[in-house]
Amino acid sequence: MHNLEYSERLHKKPVNVVVVGSINMDLSAFVKDFPKKNQTIAAKSSEISAGGKGLNQAVAAARAGANVTFIGCVGDDSAGIAALQVLKDNDVDTHYIKVDKQTHTGTANIIIADDGANMIAVSAGANYSLTRHDIARASSVLQSADVLLCQLECPLDAVEQALKIAKAASVITIMNPAPAVDEATKLLPYADFVTPNETEALSLTHIDPTLPENRPLTTRRLMSEGAKNAVVTLGSAGAYVTAQDGRQFMLSAFTVDVVNTTGAGDTFNGAFACAIARNYALTDATLYATAASGISVSDKTAFDSAPTHEITVDFIARCTYLDTLLKHDESSITR
Ligand code: RIB
């Protein structure tokens, strides 16, 4: 496939994406190496920013060009105000974000090592105040979406309610099982696409997708639990996909200088949601999301590193090794 053909296929049709998810204040410390247990180390630098998987994904989808509406909850504090402002600045509709006066906005303590790897501890705060009632209040916006995108940093019953409303209205659903909480598998029957990373996929299936020979089995296990299509993101290795019609492919990642992998999966999911909403072919949607995610890891912050549609398309157009990235996998369905 010639790069120019990609540029033409990756159109910017206006689409509606609804994100049900988390909003956090991220406190990130940049260190040479992770501290050991009971050890205090000096960070090289630190940064306070808006984050949360939901917020990061919403910003990524909006920058990819989708009209995004967010359903979530913040505390009545400065972190909540700052996060709402970030969403508004990125043209995300915040009308369905509740403010809970009883608790704090979610927080995430993040440590990022020199090799770009991260460790994250999240205190859910107001994210856990999102209820089925809040979701029901947003029914009409869910029903008129092209795609619903959700993760698991909010109560599972609220996420389940959103998925049910969307499915009943034939809206395409993408469930990013991050983090891979207990009972996440019960949501798989409502997911048109499930998009775990390698550790989440391992936790959900007990199969290790970092081993190439396990990848078909991992995606098929997710599909046997109810997901229609399975997309396992594999960090610097790329993404492995099994589609509803049985097609399977591996898309290798782009070669980039890694600065911070925090939120790379979120950028993938936000861009992927926009691409699926635009009805891109599944290989094109995966390529588009992989490119957006690749661009994001070469930047320092999580949400602010998500690229615009134009940047992603230009990045793909200028790639000199595009033809080497996609490999169709002919392994048997029963494997
Ligand atoms: O995926 C990255 C995100 O996970 C961070 O922004 C942090 O808030 C946690 O939710």
PDB file of C-alpha atoms in Angstrom, residues 5 12 14 17 24 38 44 54 57 165 175 193 246 272 283 302 307 313 318 323 325:
ATOM      1  CA  GLU A   5      -3.391   5.967  -0.464  1.00  0.00           C
ATOM      2  CA  LYS A  12     -11.729  13.378   8.666  1.00  0.00           C
ATOM      3  CA  PRO A  14     -17.182  14.326  11.613  1.00  0.00           C
ATOM      4  CA  VAL A  17     -17.706   9.697  20.406  1.00  0.00           C
ATOM      5  CA  ASN A  24      -7.514  12.381  37.690  1.00  0.00           C
ATOM      6  CA  ASN A  38      11.282   1.172  51.353  1.00  0.00           C
ATOM      7  CA  LYS A  44      14.992  14.545  38.368  1.00  0.00           C
ATOM      8  CA  GLY A  54     -10.997   8.659  30.523  1.00  0.00           C
ATOM      9  CA  GLN A  57      -8.777   9.081  25.831  1.00  0.00           C
ATOM     10  CA  ILE A 165     -27.696   1.599  26.685  1.00  0.00           C
ATOM     11  CA  MET A 175     -14.201  -1.407  26.178  1.00  0.00           C
ATOM     12  CA  PHE A 193     -14.077  -4.148  20.586  1.00  0.00           C
ATOM     13  CA  GLY A 246     -11.830 -14.434  11.742  1.00  0.00           C
ATOM     14  CA  PHE A 272      -8.968   4.103  17.575  1.00  0.00           C
ATOM     15  CA  THR A 283      -6.321  -2.451   9.621  1.00  0.00           C
ATOM     16  CA  ALA A 302       0.158  11.885  29.131  1.00  0.00           C
ATOM     17  CA  PRO A 307      -1.604  14.325  18.293  1.00  0.00           C
ATOM     18  CA  VAL A 313      -1.766  11.449   8.948  1.00  0.00           C
ATOM     19  CA  ARG A 318       6.260  10.299   5.895  1.00  0.00           C
ATOM     20  CA  ASP A 323       4.771  -1.680   4.052  1.00  0.00           C
ATOM     21  CA  LEU A 325       4.327  -3.033   9.561  1.00  0.00           C
TER      22      LEU A 325
END
